[in-house]
Coordinates of C-alpha atoms (C1' of nucleotides) in Angstrom, one line a residue:
Chain A
X1 CA 145.3 69.4 -25.4
X2 CA 142.8 67.9 -23.0
X3 CA 140.3 65.5 -24.5
X4 CA 137.0 66.2 -22.8
X5 CA 134.4 63.5 -22.9
X6 CA 131.0 64.5 -24.0
X7 CA 128.7 64.9 -21.1
X8 CA 125.5 62.9 -21.2
X9 CA 122.8 62.8 -18.6
X10 CA 122.5 59.2 -17.3
X11 CA 119.2 57.8 -16.6
X12 CA 118.1 58.0 -13.1
X13 CA 117.1 54.4 -13.1
X14 CA 120.6 53.4 -14.3
X15 CA 122.1 55.2 -11.5
X16 CA 119.9 53.5 -9.0
X17 CA 120.6 50.1 -10.7
X18 CA 124.3 50.7 -10.3
X19 CA 124.1 51.5 -6.6
X20 CA 121.9 48.5 -5.9
X21 CA 124.0 46.2 -8.0
X22 CA 127.2 47.4 -6.3
X23 CA 125.6 46.9 -2.8
X24 CA 124.7 43.3 -3.8
X25 CA 128.1 42.6 -5.3
X26 CA 129.7 44.0 -2.2
X27 CA 127.7 41.4 -0.2
X28 CA 125.8 43.9 1.7
X29 CA 122.9 41.6 1.0
X30 CA 122.9 37.9 1.6
X31 CA 121.1 35.7 -1.0
X32 CA 117.5 35.6 0.2
X33 CA 117.6 39.0 1.7
X34 CA 114.9 41.4 0.6
X35 CA 115.4 44.9 -0.9
X36 CA 113.2 47.5 0.6
X37 CA 109.9 48.0 -1.1
X38 CA 109.7 50.2 -4.3
X39 CA 107.9 52.9 -2.2
X40 CA 110.6 52.9 0.5
X41 CA 113.4 53.0 -1.9
X42 CA 111.8 55.8 -3.9
X43 CA 111.8 57.8 -0.6
X44 CA 115.4 56.9 0.1
X45 CA 116.6 57.8 -3.3
X46 CA 114.2 60.8 -3.5
X47 CA 113.0 59.8 -6.9
X48 CA 109.6 58.5 -8.2
X49 CA 108.5 54.9 -7.8
X50 CA 108.8 54.4 -11.5
X51 CA 112.5 55.1 -11.6
X52 CA 113.1 52.6 -8.7
X53 CA 110.9 50.1 -10.4
X54 CA 112.8 50.3 -13.7
X55 CA 116.1 49.7 -11.7
X56 CA 114.7 46.8 -10.0
X57 CA 113.4 45.3 -13.1
X58 CA 116.8 45.7 -14.6
X59 CA 118.3 43.9 -11.6
X60 CA 115.8 41.1 -12.3
X61 CA 116.8 40.9 -15.9
X62 CA 120.4 40.8 -15.0
X63 CA 119.7 37.9 -12.6
X64 CA 120.5 39.7 -9.2
X65 CA 117.1 39.5 -7.7
X66 CA 113.8 37.7 -8.0
X67 CA 110.6 39.7 -7.7
X68 CA 107.6 38.3 -5.9
X69 CA 104.2 39.9 -5.7
X70 CA 101.8 40.1 -2.8
X71 CA 102.3 40.4 0.9
X72 CA 105.9 39.8 1.8
X73 CA 106.6 40.4 -1.9
X74 CA 109.5 42.4 -3.1
X75 CA 112.9 42.0 -4.8
X76 CA 114.8 39.1 -3.1
X77 CA 118.5 38.8 -3.8
X78 CA 119.4 35.6 -5.5
X79 CA 122.6 33.7 -5.8
X80 CA 123.9 35.0 -9.0
X81 CA 123.9 32.0 -11.4
X82 CA 124.8 31.3 -15.0
X83 CA 121.2 30.6 -16.0
X84 CA 120.7 33.9 -17.9
X85 CA 123.9 33.4 -19.7
X86 CA 122.6 30.3 -21.3
X87 CA 119.4 32.1 -22.2
X88 CA 121.4 34.9 -23.9
X89 CA 123.4 32.3 -25.9
X90 CA 120.0 30.8 -27.0
X91 CA 119.0 34.1 -28.4
X92 CA 122.2 34.3 -30.3
X93 CA 121.6 30.8 -31.7
X94 CA 118.1 31.7 -32.7
X95 CA 119.2 34.7 -34.5
X96 CA 121.5 32.5 -36.6
X97 CA 124.6 34.0 -35.2
X98 CA 125.8 30.6 -34.1
X99 CA 125.4 27.3 -36.0
X100 CA 125.2 23.9 -34.4
X101 CA 128.6 23.2 -36.0
X102 CA 130.2 26.0 -34.1
X103 CA 128.4 25.2 -31.0
X104 CA 129.7 21.6 -31.2
X105 CA 133.2 22.5 -32.1
X106 CA 133.4 24.2 -28.7
X107 CA 131.8 21.4 -26.9
X108 CA 134.2 18.9 -28.4
X109 CA 137.0 21.2 -27.2
X110 CA 135.7 21.7 -23.8
X111 CA 134.0 18.6 -22.5
X112 CA 136.9 16.3 -22.8
X113 CA 138.9 18.6 -20.6
X114 CA 136.1 18.7 -18.1
X115 CA 136.1 14.9 -18.1
X116 CA 139.9 15.0 -17.6
X117 CA 139.6 17.4 -14.7
X118 CA 136.8 15.6 -13.1
X119 CA 138.8 12.3 -13.0
X120 CA 141.4 14.2 -11.0
X121 CA 138.9 15.5 -8.5
X122 CA 136.7 12.5 -7.8
X123 CA 136.1 11.1 -4.4
X124 CA 133.8 8.2 -3.4
X125 CA 130.8 10.4 -2.9
X126 CA 131.1 11.9 -6.3
X127 CA 131.6 8.5 -7.9
X128 CA 128.4 7.3 -6.2
X129 CA 126.4 10.3 -7.7
X130 CA 128.0 9.7 -11.1
X131 CA 127.0 6.1 -11.1
X132 CA 123.5 6.7 -9.9
X133 CA 123.0 9.2 -12.6
X134 CA 124.3 6.8 -15.2
X135 CA 122.2 4.0 -14.1
X136 CA 119.1 6.2 -13.8
X137 CA 119.2 7.1 -17.5
X138 CA 116.1 6.7 -19.6
X139 CA 113.7 5.7 -16.9
X140 CA 110.7 3.9 -18.4
X141 CA 107.6 5.9 -18.6
X142 CA 109.4 9.3 -18.3
X143 CA 108.2 12.2 -20.2
X144 CA 110.4 13.6 -23.0
X145 CA 111.6 16.4 -20.8
X146 CA 112.5 14.0 -18.0
X147 CA 114.1 11.5 -20.4
X148 CA 116.4 14.3 -21.8
X149 CA 117.2 15.5 -18.3
X150 CA 118.3 12.1 -17.1
X151 CA 120.4 11.6 -20.2
X152 CA 122.4 14.8 -19.7
X153 CA 122.8 14.4 -15.9
X154 CA 126.1 12.7 -16.2
X155 CA 127.5 15.7 -18.1
X156 CA 126.2 18.1 -15.5
X157 CA 127.7 16.1 -12.7
X158 CA 131.1 15.9 -14.4
X159 CA 131.0 19.6 -14.9
X160 CA 130.3 20.0 -11.2
X161 CA 133.1 17.7 -10.3
X162 CA 135.7 19.3 -12.5
X163 CA 136.1 22.2 -10.0
X164 CA 136.2 25.1 -12.5
X165 CA 133.0 27.1 -12.3
X166 CA 133.6 28.8 -15.5
X167 CA 133.9 25.5 -17.3
X168 CA 130.8 24.4 -15.5
X169 CA 128.9 27.3 -16.7
X170 CA 130.0 26.8 -20.2
X171 CA 129.0 23.1 -20.2
X172 CA 125.7 24.2 -18.7
X173 CA 125.2 26.7 -21.5
X174 CA 126.2 24.3 -24.2
X175 CA 124.0 21.5 -22.9
X176 CA 121.1 23.7 -22.4
X177 CA 121.4 25.0 -25.8
X178 CA 121.5 21.5 -27.3
X179 CA 118.6 20.4 -25.2
X180 CA 116.4 23.3 -26.0
X181 CA 117.0 22.7 -29.7
X182 CA 116.0 19.0 -29.4
X183 CA 113.2 19.6 -27.0
X184 CA 111.4 22.3 -28.8
X185 CA 112.2 21.4 -32.4
X186 CA 111.7 17.7 -32.4
X187 CA 108.9 16.7 -29.9
X188 CA 109.5 13.0 -30.1
X189 CA 111.6 10.8 -27.9
X190 CA 115.3 11.4 -28.5
X191 CA 116.3 7.9 -28.3
X192 CA 117.8 8.1 -31.7
X193 CA 119.8 11.0 -30.6
X194 CA 120.9 9.7 -27.2
X195 CA 120.9 5.9 -27.3
X196 CA 121.2 4.1 -23.9
X197 CA 124.7 3.2 -22.7
X198 CA 126.3 6.0 -24.6
X199 CA 127.9 7.4 -21.5
X200 CA 129.3 4.0 -20.4
X201 CA 132.9 4.4 -21.5
X202 CA 133.0 7.8 -20.0
X203 CA 131.7 6.8 -16.6
X204 CA 134.0 3.8 -16.6
X205 CA 137.1 5.8 -17.4
X206 CA 136.3 8.4 -14.7
X207 CA 135.7 5.7 -12.1
X208 CA 138.8 4.0 -13.0
X209 CA 140.6 7.3 -12.5
X210 CA 142.1 7.3 -16.0
X211 CA 142.1 10.9 -17.0
X212 CA 143.3 10.4 -20.6
X213 CA 140.8 7.6 -21.2
X214 CA 138.1 9.8 -19.8
X215 CA 139.0 12.7 -22.1
X216 CA 139.1 10.4 -25.1
X217 CA 135.8 8.8 -24.3
X218 CA 134.1 12.1 -23.9
X219 CA 135.6 13.2 -27.2
X220 CA 134.2 10.2 -29.0
X221 CA 130.8 10.5 -27.3
X222 CA 130.6 14.3 -28.2
X223 CA 131.4 13.4 -31.9
X224 CA 128.8 10.7 -32.0
X225 CA 126.3 13.1 -30.5
X226 CA 127.2 15.8 -32.9
X227 CA 126.5 13.6 -35.9
X228 CA 123.1 12.8 -34.4
X229 CA 122.4 16.5 -33.7
X230 CA 123.2 17.5 -37.2
X231 CA 120.2 15.5 -38.4
X232 CA 118.1 17.4 -35.9
X233 CA 119.3 20.7 -37.2
X234 CA 118.3 19.5 -40.8
X235 CA 114.8 19.1 -39.5
X236 CA 115.0 22.4 -37.7
X237 CA 116.0 24.1 -40.9
X238 CA 113.0 22.5 -42.8
X239 CA 110.5 23.4 -40.2
X240 CA 111.8 26.9 -39.7
X241 CA 111.7 28.6 -36.4
X242 CA 108.0 29.2 -36.2
X243 CA 107.2 26.3 -34.0
X244 CA 109.8 27.3 -31.5
X245 CA 108.5 30.8 -31.2
X246 CA 104.8 29.6 -30.7
X247 CA 105.9 27.4 -27.9
X248 CA 107.8 30.2 -26.4
X249 CA 104.8 32.4 -26.4
X250 CA 102.5 29.6 -25.1
X251 CA 104.8 29.1 -22.2
X252 CA 104.7 32.7 -21.3
X253 CA 100.9 32.9 -21.5
X254 CA 101.1 30.0 -19.0
X255 CA 102.6 32.2 -16.6
X256 CA 106.4 31.4 -16.8
X257 CA 108.6 34.3 -16.1
X258 CA 111.4 35.2 -18.4
Chain B
X1 CA 95.8 11.7 -13.6
X2 CA 96.5 15.0 -15.3
X3 CA 99.3 17.2 -14.0
X4 CA 97.9 20.8 -14.2
X5 CA 100.5 23.5 -14.1
X6 CA 99.7 26.4 -11.9
X7 CA 98.4 29.3 -13.6
X8 CA 100.1 32.5 -13.2
X9 CA 99.4 35.8 -14.7
X10 CA 102.3 37.0 -16.9
X11 CA 103.3 40.5 -16.7
X12 CA 102.0 42.6 -19.6
X13 CA 105.4 44.0 -20.3
X14 CA 106.8 40.5 -20.6
X15 CA 104.3 39.4 -23.1
X16 CA 105.1 42.5 -25.2
X17 CA 108.8 41.8 -24.7
X18 CA 108.4 38.3 -26.1
X19 CA 106.4 39.5 -29.1
X20 CA 108.9 42.2 -30.0
X21 CA 111.9 39.9 -29.4
X22 CA 110.4 37.2 -31.5
X23 CA 109.6 39.7 -34.3
X24 CA 113.3 40.8 -34.1
X25 CA 114.6 37.2 -34.1
X26 CA 112.3 36.3 -37.1
X27 CA 114.1 39.0 -38.9
X28 CA 111.0 41.2 -39.4
X29 CA 113.3 44.0 -38.5
X30 CA 116.7 44.5 -40.1
X31 CA 119.5 45.9 -37.9
X32 CA 119.1 49.6 -38.0
X33 CA 115.4 49.6 -38.3
X34 CA 113.4 51.5 -35.8
X35 CA 110.6 50.2 -33.6
X36 CA 107.5 52.4 -33.5
X37 CA 107.5 55.0 -30.8
X38 CA 106.3 54.1 -27.3
X39 CA 103.2 56.0 -27.8
X40 CA 102.4 54.2 -31.1
X41 CA 103.1 50.8 -29.6
X42 CA 101.0 51.5 -26.6
X43 CA 98.1 52.1 -29.0
X44 CA 98.8 49.0 -31.0
X45 CA 99.1 46.8 -28.0
X46 CA 96.2 48.5 -26.2
X47 CA 98.3 48.9 -23.1
X48 CA 99.7 51.9 -21.2
X49 CA 102.9 53.5 -22.3
X50 CA 104.7 52.3 -19.2
X51 CA 104.1 48.7 -20.1
X52 CA 105.6 49.2 -23.6
X53 CA 108.4 51.1 -22.0
X54 CA 109.3 48.3 -19.7
X55 CA 109.3 45.9 -22.5
X56 CA 111.5 48.0 -24.7
X57 CA 114.0 48.5 -21.8
X58 CA 114.2 44.8 -21.4
X59 CA 115.0 44.6 -25.0
X60 CA 117.8 47.1 -24.5
X61 CA 119.1 45.2 -21.5
X62 CA 119.1 42.0 -23.5
X63 CA 121.0 43.7 -26.3
X64 CA 118.3 43.7 -29.0
X65 CA 117.8 47.4 -29.5
X66 CA 119.7 50.6 -28.7
X67 CA 117.5 53.5 -27.4
X68 CA 118.1 57.0 -28.6
X69 CA 116.4 60.1 -27.3
X70 CA 115.1 63.2 -29.1
X71 CA 113.6 63.7 -32.5
X72 CA 114.1 60.5 -34.6
X73 CA 114.8 58.9 -31.4
X74 CA 113.4 55.5 -30.4
X75 CA 114.4 51.9 -30.2
X76 CA 116.7 50.9 -33.0
X77 CA 117.3 47.3 -33.7
X78 CA 121.0 46.3 -33.2
X79 CA 123.0 43.5 -34.5
X80 CA 122.9 41.1 -31.6
X81 CA 126.4 40.9 -30.2
X82 CA 128.3 39.2 -27.5
X83 CA 129.0 42.4 -25.6
X84 CA 126.6 41.9 -22.9
X85 CA 127.7 38.4 -22.3
X86 CA 131.1 39.7 -21.3
X87 CA 129.5 42.1 -18.9
X88 CA 127.5 39.4 -17.4
X89 CA 130.6 37.4 -16.8
X90 CA 132.3 40.4 -15.3
X91 CA 129.5 40.6 -12.6
X92 CA 130.1 36.9 -11.9
X93 CA 133.8 37.6 -11.4
X94 CA 133.2 40.5 -9.2
X95 CA 130.8 38.5 -7.0
X96 CA 133.7 36.1 -6.5
X97 CA 131.9 33.3 -8.4
X98 CA 134.9 33.0 -10.8
X99 CA 138.6 33.2 -9.9
X100 CA 141.3 34.3 -12.2
X101 CA 142.7 30.8 -12.0
X102 CA 139.5 29.3 -13.4
X103 CA 139.2 32.0 -16.0
X104 CA 142.7 31.3 -17.2
X105 CA 142.4 27.7 -17.2
X106 CA 139.6 28.1 -19.8
X107 CA 141.7 30.6 -21.7
X108 CA 144.6 28.2 -21.9
X109 CA 142.2 25.6 -23.2
X110 CA 140.6 27.7 -25.8
X111 CA 143.1 30.2 -27.3
X112 CA 145.5 27.5 -28.6
X113 CA 142.6 26.0 -30.5
X114 CA 141.7 29.5 -31.8
X115 CA 145.3 29.9 -33.0
X116 CA 145.2 26.5 -34.7
X117 CA 141.9 27.2 -36.4
X118 CA 143.1 30.7 -37.5
X119 CA 146.1 29.2 -39.1
X120 CA 143.9 27.0 -41.3
X121 CA 141.8 29.9 -42.3
X122 CA 144.3 32.7 -43.2
X123 CA 144.6 34.5 -46.4
X124 CA 146.9 37.3 -47.5
X125 CA 144.5 40.0 -46.3
X126 CA 144.2 38.5 -42.8
X127 CA 147.9 38.0 -42.6
X128 CA 148.3 41.6 -43.4
X129 CA 146.0 42.7 -40.7
X130 CA 147.6 40.4 -38.2
X131 CA 151.1 41.8 -39.0
X132 CA 149.9 45.4 -38.8
X133 CA 148.3 44.7 -35.4
X134 CA 151.5 43.1 -34.2
X135 CA 153.7 45.9 -35.3
X136 CA 151.4 48.4 -33.9
X137 CA 151.7 47.2 -30.4
X138 CA 152.7 49.4 -27.6
X139 CA 152.7 52.8 -29.6
X140 CA 154.7 55.4 -27.9
X141 CA 152.7 58.1 -26.1
X142 CA 149.6 56.0 -25.9
X143 CA 147.2 56.1 -22.9
X144 CA 146.9 53.1 -20.8
X145 CA 143.6 52.1 -22.4
X146 CA 145.1 52.5 -25.9
X147 CA 148.2 50.5 -25.0
X148 CA 146.1 47.5 -23.6
X149 CA 143.9 47.7 -26.7
X150 CA 146.9 47.5 -29.0
X151 CA 148.4 44.6 -27.0
X152 CA 145.3 42.5 -27.3
X153 CA 144.5 43.2 -30.9
X154 CA 146.3 40.2 -32.1
X155 CA 144.1 38.0 -30.0
X156 CA 141.0 39.5 -31.2
X157 CA 142.0 39.2 -34.9
X158 CA 142.9 35.6 -34.4
X159 CA 139.5 35.0 -32.8
X160 CA 138.0 36.7 -35.9
X161 CA 140.0 34.6 -38.3
X162 CA 139.2 31.3 -36.7
X163 CA 135.8 31.2 -38.1
X164 CA 133.8 30.1 -35.1
X165 CA 131.7 32.8 -33.8
X166 CA 131.2 31.0 -30.5
X167 CA 134.9 30.7 -29.9
X168 CA 135.3 34.3 -31.0
X169 CA 132.7 35.3 -28.4
X170 CA 134.4 33.4 -25.7
X171 CA 137.8 35.0 -26.5
X172 CA 136.1 38.2 -26.5
X173 CA 134.6 37.7 -23.1
X174 CA 137.9 36.3 -21.7
X175 CA 140.0 39.0 -22.8
X176 CA 137.6 41.7 -21.9
X177 CA 137.5 40.3 -18.5
X178 CA 141.3 40.2 -18.1
X179 CA 141.5 43.7 -19.5
X180 CA 138.9 45.2 -17.2
X181 CA 140.6 43.6 -14.2
X182 CA 143.9 45.0 -15.2
X183 CA 142.6 48.4 -16.3
X184 CA 140.4 49.1 -13.4
X185 CA 142.5 47.6 -10.5
X186 CA 145.9 48.5 -11.6
X187 CA 146.0 52.0 -13.2
X188 CA 149.6 52.0 -14.3
X189 CA 151.1 50.9 -17.6
X190 CA 150.9 47.1 -18.1
X191 CA 154.3 46.7 -19.5
X192 CA 155.3 44.2 -16.8
X193 CA 152.2 42.2 -17.6
X194 CA 152.4 42.4 -21.4
X195 CA 156.0 42.9 -22.5
X196 CA 156.7 43.8 -26.0
X197 CA 157.3 41.0 -28.5
X198 CA 155.3 38.4 -26.6
X199 CA 153.1 37.7 -29.6
X200 CA 156.0 37.3 -32.0
X201 CA 156.1 33.5 -31.9
X202 CA 152.3 33.2 -32.4
X203 CA 152.2 35.6 -35.3
X204 CA 155.3 33.9 -36.9
X205 CA 153.6 30.5 -36.6
X206 CA 150.3 31.7 -38.0
X207 CA 152.0 33.4 -40.9
X208 CA 154.1 30.3 -41.6
X209 CA 151.0 28.3 -41.6
X210 CA 152.0 25.9 -39.0
X211 CA 148.9 25.2 -36.9
X212 CA 150.6 23.0 -34.3
X213 CA 153.3 25.5 -33.7
X214 CA 150.7 28.3 -33.5
X215 CA 148.8 26.4 -31.0
X216 CA 151.9 25.6 -28.9
X217 CA 153.0 29.3 -29.1
X218 CA 149.6 30.6 -27.9
X219 CA 149.7 28.0 -25.1
X220 CA 153.1 29.2 -24.0
X221 CA 152.0 32.8 -24.2
X222 CA 148.8 32.3 -22.2
X223 CA 150.7 30.6 -19.4
X224 CA 153.2 33.4 -19.2
X225 CA 150.4 35.9 -19.2
X226 CA 148.8 34.0 -16.5
X227 CA 151.7 34.1 -14.3
X228 CA 151.8 37.8 -14.6
X229 CA 148.1 38.2 -14.0
X230 CA 148.3 36.3 -10.8
X231 CA 150.5 39.0 -9.5
X232 CA 147.7 41.5 -10.5
X233 CA 145.1 39.3 -8.6
X234 CA 147.2 39.5 -5.5
X235 CA 147.1 43.4 -5.7
X236 CA 143.4 43.2 -6.4
X237 CA 142.8 41.2 -3.3
X238 CA 144.8 43.6 -1.1
X239 CA 143.0 46.6 -2.4
X240 CA 139.7 44.9 -2.3
X241 CA 137.0 45.7 -4.9
X242 CA 136.2 49.2 -3.7
X243 CA 138.2 51.1 -6.2
X244 CA 136.6 49.2 -9.0
X245 CA 133.2 50.1 -7.9
X246 CA 133.9 53.7 -7.5
X247 CA 135.2 53.8 -11.1
X248 CA 132.1 52.1 -12.2
X249 CA 129.9 54.7 -10.7
X250 CA 132.0 57.5 -11.9
X251 CA 131.7 56.3 -15.5
X252 CA 128.0 56.2 -15.1
X253 CA 127.9 59.7 -13.8
X254 CA 129.9 60.6 -16.9
X255 CA 127.0 59.5 -18.9
X256 CA 128.1 56.1 -20.2
X257 CA 125.1 53.8 -20.7
X258 CA 125.1 50.4 -19.1
Chain C
dT1 C1' 123.8 82.2 -51.8
dT2 C1' 125.5 80.7 -47.6
dC3 C1' 125.9 80.1 -42.9
dA4 C1' 124.5 80.2 -38.3
dA5 C1' 121.1 81.1 -34.9
dT6 C1' 116.6 80.0 -33.6
dC7 C1' 112.3 77.6 -33.5
dT8 C1' 109.6 73.4 -33.7
dA9 C1' 107.9 69.0 -33.0
dA10 C1' 108.7 64.3 -32.1
dT11 C1' 110.5 61.1 -28.9
dG12 C1' 112.2 59.3 -24.7
dG13 C1' 112.6 60.4 -19.5
dT14 C1' 110.3 61.4 -15.2
dC15 C1' 106.8 62.4 -12.0
dT16 C1' 102.3 62.0 -9.6
dA17 C1' 98.4 59.8 -8.0
dA18 C1' 95.2 56.6 -8.4
dC19 C1' 93.4 51.8 -8.8
dA20 C1' 94.0 46.6 -9.6
dT21 C1' 95.9 42.2 -8.3
dT22 C1' 98.4 39.1 -5.7
dT23 C1' 99.5 37.0 -1.5
dA24 C1' 100.9 35.8 3.4
dC25 C1' 98.9 36.0 7.5
dA26 C1' 95.9 37.1 11.4
dC27 C1' 91.4 36.8 13.1
dG28 C1' 87.0 34.4 14.2
dG29 C1' 83.4 31.4 14.0
dT30 C1' 82.2 26.6 14.0
Chain D
dA1 C1' 91.5 22.1 15.4
dC2 C1' 89.9 23.5 11.1
dC3 C1' 88.2 26.3 7.5
dG4 C1' 86.8 30.8 5.6
dT5 C1' 87.3 35.5 5.2
dG6 C1' 89.1 39.8 5.8
dT7 C1' 93.2 42.7 5.8
dA8 C1' 97.2 45.0 4.6
dA9 C1' 101.4 45.2 2.1
dA10 C1' 103.5 44.7 -1.8
dT11 C1' 103.9 44.6 -6.9
dG12 C1' 101.4 45.5 -11.4
dT13 C1' 99.0 48.8 -14.3
dT14 C1' 97.0 52.9 -16.0
dA15 C1' 96.3 57.9 -17.3
dG16 C1' 97.9 62.2 -17.9
dA17 C1' 100.9 65.7 -17.4
dC18 C1' 105.5 67.8 -18.0
dC19 C1' 110.6 67.8 -18.7
dA20 C1' 114.9 67.0 -21.6
dT21 C1' 116.9 65.9 -25.8
dT22 C1' 117.6 66.1 -30.4
dA23 C1' 117.3 66.4 -35.8
dG24 C1' 115.5 69.1 -38.9
dA25 C1' 112.9 73.2 -40.6
dT26 C1' 112.7 78.0 -40.5
dT27 C1' 114.6 82.4 -40.4
dG28 C1' 117.5 86.0 -40.9
dA29 C1' 121.7 88.3 -41.5
dA30 C1' 126.3 88.7 -44.0

DNA sequence: TTCAATCTAATGGTCTAACATTTACACGGT
DNA sequence: ACCGTGTAAATGTTAGACCATTAGATTGAA
């Protein structure tokens, strides 16, 4: 006997969202191209502006377009990145669905492999960048934010070198998560968390082209960092999540888009 | 000299989104609770219904609530899951930002660790489930969809057992990605991709409590599966992505929500 | 009583039409 | 050449109406 599926009216905005998304995925728009205006699209689709608007907002939330206001404003197609994945992960962490322990177990699993792969893919140009990043860590007079950024740059570069964009995305998410936790929860310099020179053995091994040593050095580093991070988590638990939320709201009031 | 940040008016709907999201993350709503109706909220926030509506739709897109229509309809708070992460990954794959090779490299890295952890966390009840899943693979007369589901159940159960929800989420995403590719691109039985008995060594090792053997068996399995999947990718490249997109649209017309 | 058909009201979905705000750019005066 | 200023095009927001969907109350017949 046939198994009919229940019929359910899809939302108009979802249908439009699909069509636009597929057009973008099929490369009918290059990154930087502008979609037609809401009013134009509402004529083309023969629906109200509201429906089009909701579809475009969904595209924005999914990271496909960036919306600008004003003359020459509109929905500009973006290069699909992994940014919003990291944000989604952050939400999961904040809702206590992921612990720092779980997060770090994954990191200890992944980052050594990244270091290993990176070692196999290096070339003089990359080595140069890696060394520059390492030497530029903890610049004097930097703000907390800049300091953390400089201290994690080595990780990002290795992830870029490793040649696997999925791994790169994972590392990005993991680091961003760690970083946000530190930055938001503990607003004093992270020197105790990320002491200078911690990346030395990793950089040395990569530059020397020794994949196993690089992986091992990264593993050691990740474990040390983990121990430090556990202390941060303790603080986090004591303070609760209120301070984080307040900052989140303040940033939005300041005009930052989601 | 002070470094003033440019002031930018945030969207009203984004401010509301933040407030609702924070309320949910702060557990002011249990899963299953209903937010007030759009009309009520628009009075509380002193904004138009449209603004509230956009905020709620954003919550839905982010996976925080499920919207139901009709009497007793509204936005119901959901248990935040990793579902939408997998969907976002799928988009990245379709936009050729991730290759099957990269995807599988990650899988070969992660799943053995999952198998290892699972072995350390088993108990009679889990073992029973695992064995049931294994024996229930490839039921006769099943549809393609059911067949694939049965063949991947062992992986999902292991991911559940392993005790790390981040790893579990990753495995879910990876498998879902593989599955979607196979299911959508190659609409004939996957027996050649997933021959019966392939999970035997893994299940045996886990039940025997041998973590190293379990990891090794999983690694071997993943590599075999990978080789098979490469063939699928070839087909995929030949057929292009058009067939996939058509199915996507058809499903939506059938009423499935995004 | 029981059950099924019908009605009802609450809620999300959609539309229209207007006005507000933002912003790149052209135009003009100095 | 420069600096204001206006302008137009785009998104942002509002109000109010109506449509579609749905659970539950009401009704009525067996």
